mmCIF file of C-alpha atoms in Angstrom:
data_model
loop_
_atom_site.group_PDB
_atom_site.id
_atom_site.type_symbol
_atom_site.label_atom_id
_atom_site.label_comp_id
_atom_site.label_asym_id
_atom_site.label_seq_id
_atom_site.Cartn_x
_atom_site.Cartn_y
_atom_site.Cartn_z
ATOM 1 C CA UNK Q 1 -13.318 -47.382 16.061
ATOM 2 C CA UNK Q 2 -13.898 -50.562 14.020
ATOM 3 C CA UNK Q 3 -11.701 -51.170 10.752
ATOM 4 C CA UNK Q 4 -14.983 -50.717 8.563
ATOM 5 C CA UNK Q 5 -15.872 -47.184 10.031
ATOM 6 C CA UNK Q 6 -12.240 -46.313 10.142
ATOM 7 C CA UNK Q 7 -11.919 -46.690 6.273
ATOM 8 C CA UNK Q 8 -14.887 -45.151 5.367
ATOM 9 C CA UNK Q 9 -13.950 -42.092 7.060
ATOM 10 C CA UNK Q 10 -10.507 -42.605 5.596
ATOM 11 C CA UNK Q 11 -11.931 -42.814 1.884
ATOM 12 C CA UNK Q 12 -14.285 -39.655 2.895
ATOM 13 C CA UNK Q 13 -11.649 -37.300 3.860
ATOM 14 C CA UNK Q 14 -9.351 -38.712 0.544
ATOM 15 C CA UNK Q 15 -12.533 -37.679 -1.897
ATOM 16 C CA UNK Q 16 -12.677 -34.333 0.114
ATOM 17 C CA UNK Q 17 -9.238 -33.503 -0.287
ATOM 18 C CA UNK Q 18 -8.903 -33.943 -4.375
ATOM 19 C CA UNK Q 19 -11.817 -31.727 -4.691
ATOM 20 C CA UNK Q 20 -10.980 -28.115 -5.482
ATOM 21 C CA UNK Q 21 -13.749 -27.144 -4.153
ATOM 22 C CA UNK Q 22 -13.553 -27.754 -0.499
ATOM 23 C CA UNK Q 23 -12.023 -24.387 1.402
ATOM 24 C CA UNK Q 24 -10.686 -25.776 4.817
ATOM 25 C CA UNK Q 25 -9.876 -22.005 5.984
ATOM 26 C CA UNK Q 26 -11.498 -18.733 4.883
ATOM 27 C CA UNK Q 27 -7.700 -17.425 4.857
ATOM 28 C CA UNK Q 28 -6.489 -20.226 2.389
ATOM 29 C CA UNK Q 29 -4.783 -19.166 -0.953
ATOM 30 C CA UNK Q 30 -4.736 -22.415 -2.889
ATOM 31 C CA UNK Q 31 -5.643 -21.762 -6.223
ATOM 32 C CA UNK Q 32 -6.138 -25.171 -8.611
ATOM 33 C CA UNK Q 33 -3.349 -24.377 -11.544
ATOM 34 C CA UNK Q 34 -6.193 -23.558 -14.461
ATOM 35 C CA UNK Q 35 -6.953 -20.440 -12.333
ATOM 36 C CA UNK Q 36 -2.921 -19.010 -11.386
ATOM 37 C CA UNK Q 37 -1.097 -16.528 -13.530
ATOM 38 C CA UNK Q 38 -4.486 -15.206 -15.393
ATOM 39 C CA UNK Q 39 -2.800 -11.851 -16.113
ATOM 40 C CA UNK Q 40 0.336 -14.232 -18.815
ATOM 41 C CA UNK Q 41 -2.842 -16.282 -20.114
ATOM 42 C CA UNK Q 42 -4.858 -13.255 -21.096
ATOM 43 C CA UNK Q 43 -1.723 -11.407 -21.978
ATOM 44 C CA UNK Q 44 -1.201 -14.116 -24.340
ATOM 45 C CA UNK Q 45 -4.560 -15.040 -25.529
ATOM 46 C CA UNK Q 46 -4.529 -11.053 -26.668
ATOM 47 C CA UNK Q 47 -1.305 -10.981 -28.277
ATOM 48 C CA UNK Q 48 -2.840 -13.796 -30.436
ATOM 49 C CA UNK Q 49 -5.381 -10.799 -31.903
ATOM 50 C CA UNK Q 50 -2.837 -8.423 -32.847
ATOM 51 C CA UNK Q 51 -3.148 -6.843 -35.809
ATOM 52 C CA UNK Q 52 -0.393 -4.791 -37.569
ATOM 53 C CA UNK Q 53 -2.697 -3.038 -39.927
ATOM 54 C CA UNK Q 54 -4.082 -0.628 -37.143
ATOM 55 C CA UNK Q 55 -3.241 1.095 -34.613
ATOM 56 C CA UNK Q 56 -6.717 1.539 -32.990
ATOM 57 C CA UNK Q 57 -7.385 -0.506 -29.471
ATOM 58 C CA UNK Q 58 -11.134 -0.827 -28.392
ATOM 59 C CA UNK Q 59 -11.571 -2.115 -24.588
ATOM 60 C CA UNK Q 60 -14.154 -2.205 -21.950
ATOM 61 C CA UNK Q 61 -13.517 -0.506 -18.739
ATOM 62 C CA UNK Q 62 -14.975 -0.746 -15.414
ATOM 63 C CA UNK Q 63 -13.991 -1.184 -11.705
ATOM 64 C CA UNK Q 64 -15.382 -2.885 -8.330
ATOM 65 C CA UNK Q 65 -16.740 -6.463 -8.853
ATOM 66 C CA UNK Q 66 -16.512 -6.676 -5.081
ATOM 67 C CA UNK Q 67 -19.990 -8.823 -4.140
ATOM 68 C CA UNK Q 68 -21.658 -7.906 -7.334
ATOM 69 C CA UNK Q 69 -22.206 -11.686 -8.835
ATOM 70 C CA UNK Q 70 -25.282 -11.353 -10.454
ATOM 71 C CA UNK Q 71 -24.259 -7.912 -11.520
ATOM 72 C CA UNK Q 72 -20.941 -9.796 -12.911
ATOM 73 C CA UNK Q 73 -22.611 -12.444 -15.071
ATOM 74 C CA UNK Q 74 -25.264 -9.604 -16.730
ATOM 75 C CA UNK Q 75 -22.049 -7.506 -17.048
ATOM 76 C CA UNK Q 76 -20.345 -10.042 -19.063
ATOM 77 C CA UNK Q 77 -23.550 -10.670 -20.949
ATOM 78 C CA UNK Q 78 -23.477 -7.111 -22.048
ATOM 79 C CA UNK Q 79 -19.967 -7.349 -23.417
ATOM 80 C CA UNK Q 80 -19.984 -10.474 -25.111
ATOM 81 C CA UNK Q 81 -22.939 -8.772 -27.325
ATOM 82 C CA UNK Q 82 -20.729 -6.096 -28.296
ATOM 83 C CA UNK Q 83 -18.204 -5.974 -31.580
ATOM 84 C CA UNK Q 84 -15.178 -5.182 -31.857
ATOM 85 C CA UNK Q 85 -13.946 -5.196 -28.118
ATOM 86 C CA UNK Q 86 -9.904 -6.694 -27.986
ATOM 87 C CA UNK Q 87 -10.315 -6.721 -24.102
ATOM 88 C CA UNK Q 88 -11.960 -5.824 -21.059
ATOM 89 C CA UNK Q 89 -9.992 -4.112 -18.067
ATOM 90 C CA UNK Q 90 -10.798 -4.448 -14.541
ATOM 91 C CA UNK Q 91 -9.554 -1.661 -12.461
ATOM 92 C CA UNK Q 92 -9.489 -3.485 -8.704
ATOM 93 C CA UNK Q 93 -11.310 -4.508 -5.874
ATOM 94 C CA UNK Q 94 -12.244 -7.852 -7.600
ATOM 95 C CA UNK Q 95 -13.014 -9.199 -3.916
ATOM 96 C CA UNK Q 96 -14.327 -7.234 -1.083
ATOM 97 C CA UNK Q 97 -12.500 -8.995 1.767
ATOM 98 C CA UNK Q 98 -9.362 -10.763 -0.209
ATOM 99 C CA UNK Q 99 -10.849 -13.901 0.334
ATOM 100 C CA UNK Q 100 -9.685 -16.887 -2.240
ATOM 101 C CA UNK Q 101 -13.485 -17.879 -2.820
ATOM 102 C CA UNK Q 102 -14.268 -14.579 -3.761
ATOM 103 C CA UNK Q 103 -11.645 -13.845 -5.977
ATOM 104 C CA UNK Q 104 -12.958 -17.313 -7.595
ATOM 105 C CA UNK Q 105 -16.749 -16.898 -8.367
ATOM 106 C CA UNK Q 106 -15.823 -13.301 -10.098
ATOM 107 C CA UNK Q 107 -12.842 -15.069 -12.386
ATOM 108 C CA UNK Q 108 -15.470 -18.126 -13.211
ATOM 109 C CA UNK Q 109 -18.030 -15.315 -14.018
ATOM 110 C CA UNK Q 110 -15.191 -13.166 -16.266
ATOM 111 C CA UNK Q 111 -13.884 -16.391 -18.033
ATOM 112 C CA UNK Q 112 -16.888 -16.295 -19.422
ATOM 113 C CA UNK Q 113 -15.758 -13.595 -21.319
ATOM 114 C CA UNK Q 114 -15.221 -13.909 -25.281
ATOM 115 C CA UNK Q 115 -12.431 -11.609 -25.344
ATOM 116 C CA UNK Q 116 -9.518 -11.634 -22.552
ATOM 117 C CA UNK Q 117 -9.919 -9.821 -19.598
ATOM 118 C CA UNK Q 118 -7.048 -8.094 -17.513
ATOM 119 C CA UNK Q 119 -6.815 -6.339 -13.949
ATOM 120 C CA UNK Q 120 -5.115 -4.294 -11.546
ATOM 121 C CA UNK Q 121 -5.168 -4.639 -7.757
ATOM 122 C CA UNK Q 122 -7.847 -2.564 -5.669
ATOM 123 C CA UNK Q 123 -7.428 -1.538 -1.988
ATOM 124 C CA UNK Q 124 -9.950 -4.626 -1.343
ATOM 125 C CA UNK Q 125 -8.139 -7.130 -2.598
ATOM 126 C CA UNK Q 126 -5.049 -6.673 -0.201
ATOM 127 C CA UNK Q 127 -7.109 -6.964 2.824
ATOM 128 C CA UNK Q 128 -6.155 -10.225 4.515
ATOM 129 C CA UNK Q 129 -4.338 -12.469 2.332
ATOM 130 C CA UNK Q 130 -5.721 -11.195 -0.615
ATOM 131 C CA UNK Q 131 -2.294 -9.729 -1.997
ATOM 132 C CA UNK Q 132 -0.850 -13.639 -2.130
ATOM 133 C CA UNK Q 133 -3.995 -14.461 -3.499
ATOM 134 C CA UNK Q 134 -4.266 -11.707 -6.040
ATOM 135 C CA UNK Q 135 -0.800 -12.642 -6.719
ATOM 136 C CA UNK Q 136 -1.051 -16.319 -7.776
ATOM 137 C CA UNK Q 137 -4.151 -15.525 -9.294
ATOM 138 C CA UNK Q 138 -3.205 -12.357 -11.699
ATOM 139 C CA UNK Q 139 0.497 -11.886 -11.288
ATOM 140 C CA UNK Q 140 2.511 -8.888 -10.486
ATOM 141 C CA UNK Q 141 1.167 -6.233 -8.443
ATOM 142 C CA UNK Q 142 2.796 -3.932 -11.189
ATOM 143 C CA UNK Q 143 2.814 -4.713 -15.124
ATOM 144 C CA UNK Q 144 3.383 -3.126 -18.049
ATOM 145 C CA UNK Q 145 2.152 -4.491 -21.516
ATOM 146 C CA UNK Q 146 1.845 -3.446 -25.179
ATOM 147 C CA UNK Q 147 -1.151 -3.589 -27.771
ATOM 148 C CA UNK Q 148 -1.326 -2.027 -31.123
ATOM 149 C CA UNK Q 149 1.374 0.553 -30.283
ATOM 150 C CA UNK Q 150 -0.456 1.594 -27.189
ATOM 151 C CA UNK Q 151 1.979 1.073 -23.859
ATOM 152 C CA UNK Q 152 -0.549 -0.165 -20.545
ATOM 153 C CA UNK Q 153 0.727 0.641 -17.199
ATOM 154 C CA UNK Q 154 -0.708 -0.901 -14.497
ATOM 155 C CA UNK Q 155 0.223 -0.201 -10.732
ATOM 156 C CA UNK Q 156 -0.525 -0.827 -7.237
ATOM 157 C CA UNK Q 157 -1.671 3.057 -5.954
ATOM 158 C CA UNK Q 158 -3.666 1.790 -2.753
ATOM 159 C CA UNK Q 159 -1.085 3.543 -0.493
ATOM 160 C CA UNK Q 160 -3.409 3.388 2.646
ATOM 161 C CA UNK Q 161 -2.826 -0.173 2.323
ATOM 162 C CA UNK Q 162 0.688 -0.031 3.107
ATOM 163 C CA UNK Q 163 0.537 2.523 5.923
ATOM 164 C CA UNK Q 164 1.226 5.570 3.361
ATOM 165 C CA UNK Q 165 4.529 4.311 3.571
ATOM 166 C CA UNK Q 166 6.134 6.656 0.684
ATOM 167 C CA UNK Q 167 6.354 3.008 -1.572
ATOM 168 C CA UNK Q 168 3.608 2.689 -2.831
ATOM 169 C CA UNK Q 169 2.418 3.672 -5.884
ATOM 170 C CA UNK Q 170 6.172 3.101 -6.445
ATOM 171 C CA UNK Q 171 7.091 6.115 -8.738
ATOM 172 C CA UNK Q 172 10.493 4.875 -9.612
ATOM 173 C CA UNK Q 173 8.908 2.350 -11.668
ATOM 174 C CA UNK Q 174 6.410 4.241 -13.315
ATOM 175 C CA UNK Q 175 9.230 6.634 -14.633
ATOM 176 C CA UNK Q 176 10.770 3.728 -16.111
ATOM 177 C CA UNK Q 177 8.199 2.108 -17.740
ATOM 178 C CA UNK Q 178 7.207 5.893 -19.608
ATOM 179 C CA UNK Q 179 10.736 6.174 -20.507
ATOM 180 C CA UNK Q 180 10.636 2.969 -22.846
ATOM 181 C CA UNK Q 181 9.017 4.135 -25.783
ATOM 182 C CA UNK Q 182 9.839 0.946 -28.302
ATOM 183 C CA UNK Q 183 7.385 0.400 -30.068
ATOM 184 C CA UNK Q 184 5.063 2.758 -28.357
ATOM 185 C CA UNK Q 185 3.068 5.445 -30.059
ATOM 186 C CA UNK Q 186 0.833 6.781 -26.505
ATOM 187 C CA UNK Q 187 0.584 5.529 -23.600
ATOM 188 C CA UNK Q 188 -2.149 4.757 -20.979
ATOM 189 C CA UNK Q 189 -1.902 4.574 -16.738
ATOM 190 C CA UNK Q 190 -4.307 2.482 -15.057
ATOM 191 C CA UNK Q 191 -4.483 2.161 -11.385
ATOM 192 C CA UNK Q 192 -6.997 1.404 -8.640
ATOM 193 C CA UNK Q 193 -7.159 4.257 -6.686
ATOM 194 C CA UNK Q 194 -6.757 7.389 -8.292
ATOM 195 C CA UNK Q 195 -4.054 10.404 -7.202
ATOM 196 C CA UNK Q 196 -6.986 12.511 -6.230
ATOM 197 C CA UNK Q 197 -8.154 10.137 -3.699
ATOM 198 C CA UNK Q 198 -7.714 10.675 -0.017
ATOM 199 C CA UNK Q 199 -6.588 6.324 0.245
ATOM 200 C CA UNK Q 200 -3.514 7.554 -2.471
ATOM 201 C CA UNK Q 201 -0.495 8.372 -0.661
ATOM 202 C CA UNK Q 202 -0.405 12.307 -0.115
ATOM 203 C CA UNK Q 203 3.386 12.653 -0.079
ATOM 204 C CA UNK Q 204 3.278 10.903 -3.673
ATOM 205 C CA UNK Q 205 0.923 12.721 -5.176
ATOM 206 C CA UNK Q 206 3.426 15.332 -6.229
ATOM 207 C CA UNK Q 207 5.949 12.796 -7.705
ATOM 208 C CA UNK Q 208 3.088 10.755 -9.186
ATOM 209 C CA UNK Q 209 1.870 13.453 -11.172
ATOM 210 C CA UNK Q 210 5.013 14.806 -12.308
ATOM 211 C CA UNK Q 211 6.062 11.490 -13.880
ATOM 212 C CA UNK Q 212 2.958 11.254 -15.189
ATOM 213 C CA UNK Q 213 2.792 14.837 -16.424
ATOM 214 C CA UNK Q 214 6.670 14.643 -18.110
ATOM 215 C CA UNK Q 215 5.363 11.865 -20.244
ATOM 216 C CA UNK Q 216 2.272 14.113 -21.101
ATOM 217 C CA UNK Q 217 2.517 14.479 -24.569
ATOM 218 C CA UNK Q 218 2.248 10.621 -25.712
ATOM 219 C CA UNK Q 219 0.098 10.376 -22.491
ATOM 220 C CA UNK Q 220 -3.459 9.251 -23.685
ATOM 221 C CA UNK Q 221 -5.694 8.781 -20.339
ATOM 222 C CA UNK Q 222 -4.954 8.370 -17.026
ATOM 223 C CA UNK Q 223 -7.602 5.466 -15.886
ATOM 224 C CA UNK Q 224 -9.247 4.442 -12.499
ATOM 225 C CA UNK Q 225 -11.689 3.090 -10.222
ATOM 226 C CA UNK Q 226 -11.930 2.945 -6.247
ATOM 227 C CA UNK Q 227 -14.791 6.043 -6.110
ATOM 228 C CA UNK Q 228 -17.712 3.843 -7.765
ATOM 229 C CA UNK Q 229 -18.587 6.891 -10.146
ATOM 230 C CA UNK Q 230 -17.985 8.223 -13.460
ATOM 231 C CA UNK Q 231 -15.756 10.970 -13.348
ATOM 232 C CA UNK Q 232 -13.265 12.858 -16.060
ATOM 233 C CA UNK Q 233 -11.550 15.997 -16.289
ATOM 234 C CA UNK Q 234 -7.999 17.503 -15.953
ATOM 235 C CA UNK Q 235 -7.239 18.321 -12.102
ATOM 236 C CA UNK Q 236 -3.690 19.350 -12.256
ATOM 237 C CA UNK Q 237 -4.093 21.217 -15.245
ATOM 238 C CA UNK Q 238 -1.463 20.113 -17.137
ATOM 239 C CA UNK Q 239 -3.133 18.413 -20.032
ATOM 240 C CA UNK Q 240 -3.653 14.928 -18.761
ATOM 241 C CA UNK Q 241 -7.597 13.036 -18.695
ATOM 242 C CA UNK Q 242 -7.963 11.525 -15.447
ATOM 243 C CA UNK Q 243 -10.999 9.080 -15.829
ATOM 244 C CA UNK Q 244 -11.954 6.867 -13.069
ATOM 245 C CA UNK Q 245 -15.211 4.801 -13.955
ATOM 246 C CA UNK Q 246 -18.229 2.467 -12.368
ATOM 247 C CA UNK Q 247 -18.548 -0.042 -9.750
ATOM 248 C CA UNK Q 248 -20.372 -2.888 -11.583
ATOM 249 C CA UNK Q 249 -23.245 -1.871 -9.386
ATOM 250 C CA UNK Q 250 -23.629 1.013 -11.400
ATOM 251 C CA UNK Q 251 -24.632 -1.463 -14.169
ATOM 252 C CA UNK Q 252 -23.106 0.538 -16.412
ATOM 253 C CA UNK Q 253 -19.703 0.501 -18.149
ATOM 254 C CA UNK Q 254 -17.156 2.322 -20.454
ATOM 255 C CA UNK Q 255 -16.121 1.259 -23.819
ATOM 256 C CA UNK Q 256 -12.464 3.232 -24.390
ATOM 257 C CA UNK Q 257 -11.287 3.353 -28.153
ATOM 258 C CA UNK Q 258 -7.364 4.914 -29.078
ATOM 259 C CA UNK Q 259 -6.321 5.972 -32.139
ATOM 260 C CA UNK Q 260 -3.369 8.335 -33.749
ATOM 261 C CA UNK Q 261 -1.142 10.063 -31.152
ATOM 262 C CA UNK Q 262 -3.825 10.550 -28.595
ATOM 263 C CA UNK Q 263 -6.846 10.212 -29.686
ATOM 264 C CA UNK Q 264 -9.807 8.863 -27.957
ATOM 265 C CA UNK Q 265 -13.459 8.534 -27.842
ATOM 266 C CA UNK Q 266 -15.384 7.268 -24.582
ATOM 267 C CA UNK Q 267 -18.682 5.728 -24.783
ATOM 268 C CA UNK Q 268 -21.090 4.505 -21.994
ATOM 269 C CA UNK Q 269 -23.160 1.265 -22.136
ATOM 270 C CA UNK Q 270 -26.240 0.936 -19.427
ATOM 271 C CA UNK Q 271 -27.113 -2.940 -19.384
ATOM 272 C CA UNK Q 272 -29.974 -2.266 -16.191
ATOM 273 C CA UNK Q 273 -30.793 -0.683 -14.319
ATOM 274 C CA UNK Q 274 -29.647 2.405 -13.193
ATOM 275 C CA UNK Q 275 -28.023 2.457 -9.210
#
């Protein structure tokens, strides 16, 4: 190889490498640093808005971005013509095989955003290496966070994921974020895969809803995703709202508004057509 050809390749491979761009392996998680820990920017960005005059949150809420790019940008279209929205929740399965790329094009489609957008992790997005991707993209697989006296708390319910090993949704943890009630007036759970799901863990379901139902009377909605349909009602009988809501195929989306104690109004926005 002559010393001319030798550096050019050289000088090739050095451009390729400082471009953030190039994916060397499907199964890579490198994530350039504007695009780790979106779940403490947005968390941030909304705690910016807070307002304590009111105790009324408005959100958008909607599940399954897997594949669904163009669907994604006319989604975020939709939203961004709406008022009054403090954020938009994604309830999992932002990637369909945990793949960095994907996990990519649907945050540089949701960053588009004018409000801050927040997740949870779907069944999809630990296939592979999606959990250490989901990870250094979002954060923690479970979170809890506050927003005008309503307490969010997000977990990781995609027990076929983990064998149905009796950890997951962990149920410990979910008793002990219900039992803080500073500065908490109700409370929402959000989750991927709902406890009526056959992919939830069926010796949790039980325990689940029991924690669930003891904090029942601050206990606003109990949110998810996972089926791809709009569904509500009160399976256990106990007073709680399970909701789970659309895929983004569905081109159609929830806006969620709180108020009072537990108060709550649901609305549906179509944006195209019907699937």
């Amino acid at each position: 190889m002559s010393t001319r050809y030798a550096r050019a390749v050289w000088i090739g491979l050095a451009g390729l490498s400082s471009c953030q761009w190039v994916e060397y392996s499907p199964n890579q998680t490198y994530l350039p640093v504007a695009e780790r820990a979106q779940t403490a920017r947005n968390l941030a960005r909304l705690r910016e808005t807070a307002s304590p005059s009111t105790d009324t949150v408005r959100f958008v809420f909607i599940g399954d971005t897997q594949r669904f790019y163009d669907e994604t940008e006319r989604f975020v279209q939709s939203v961004n013509q709406q008022r009054g929205i403090d954020f938009v929740f994604v309830a999992g399965d932002i990637s369909d095989f945990g793949l960095t790329r994907e996990f990519r094009w649907v945050h540089q489609r949701l960053q588009q955003l004018r409000v801050p957008y927040l997740t949870v992790v779907g069944n999809h997005d630990l296939v592979g290496n999606g959990r250490a991707i989901y990870q250094a993209m979002y954060g923690p697989l479970n979170y809890t966070f506050r927003y005008q006296g309503t307490q969010f708390v997000c977990l990781d319910t995609n027990g076929r994921e983990y064998g149905f090993n009796g950890r997951v949704p962990d149920v410990d943890w979910l008793h002990t974020q219900l039992q803080d009630t500073v500065g908490t007036r109700r409370s929402v759970v959000i989750s991927h895969v709902p406890p009526m799901d056959e992919d939830f863990d069926s010796t949790l379901v039980a325990p689940y809803t029991a924690a669930v139902r003891q904090y029942g009377p601050r206990l606003a909605l109990h949110l998810s995703a996972h089926v791809h349909r709009f569904t509500a009602g009160q399976p256990y009988h106990d007073g709680i709202t399970y909701l789970t809501t659309y895929s983004l195929a569905k081109h159609r989306y929830h806006i969620i508004t709180l108020w009072g104690k537990r108060q709550f109004r649901l609305e549906t926005v179509q944006y195209g057509p019907q699937a």
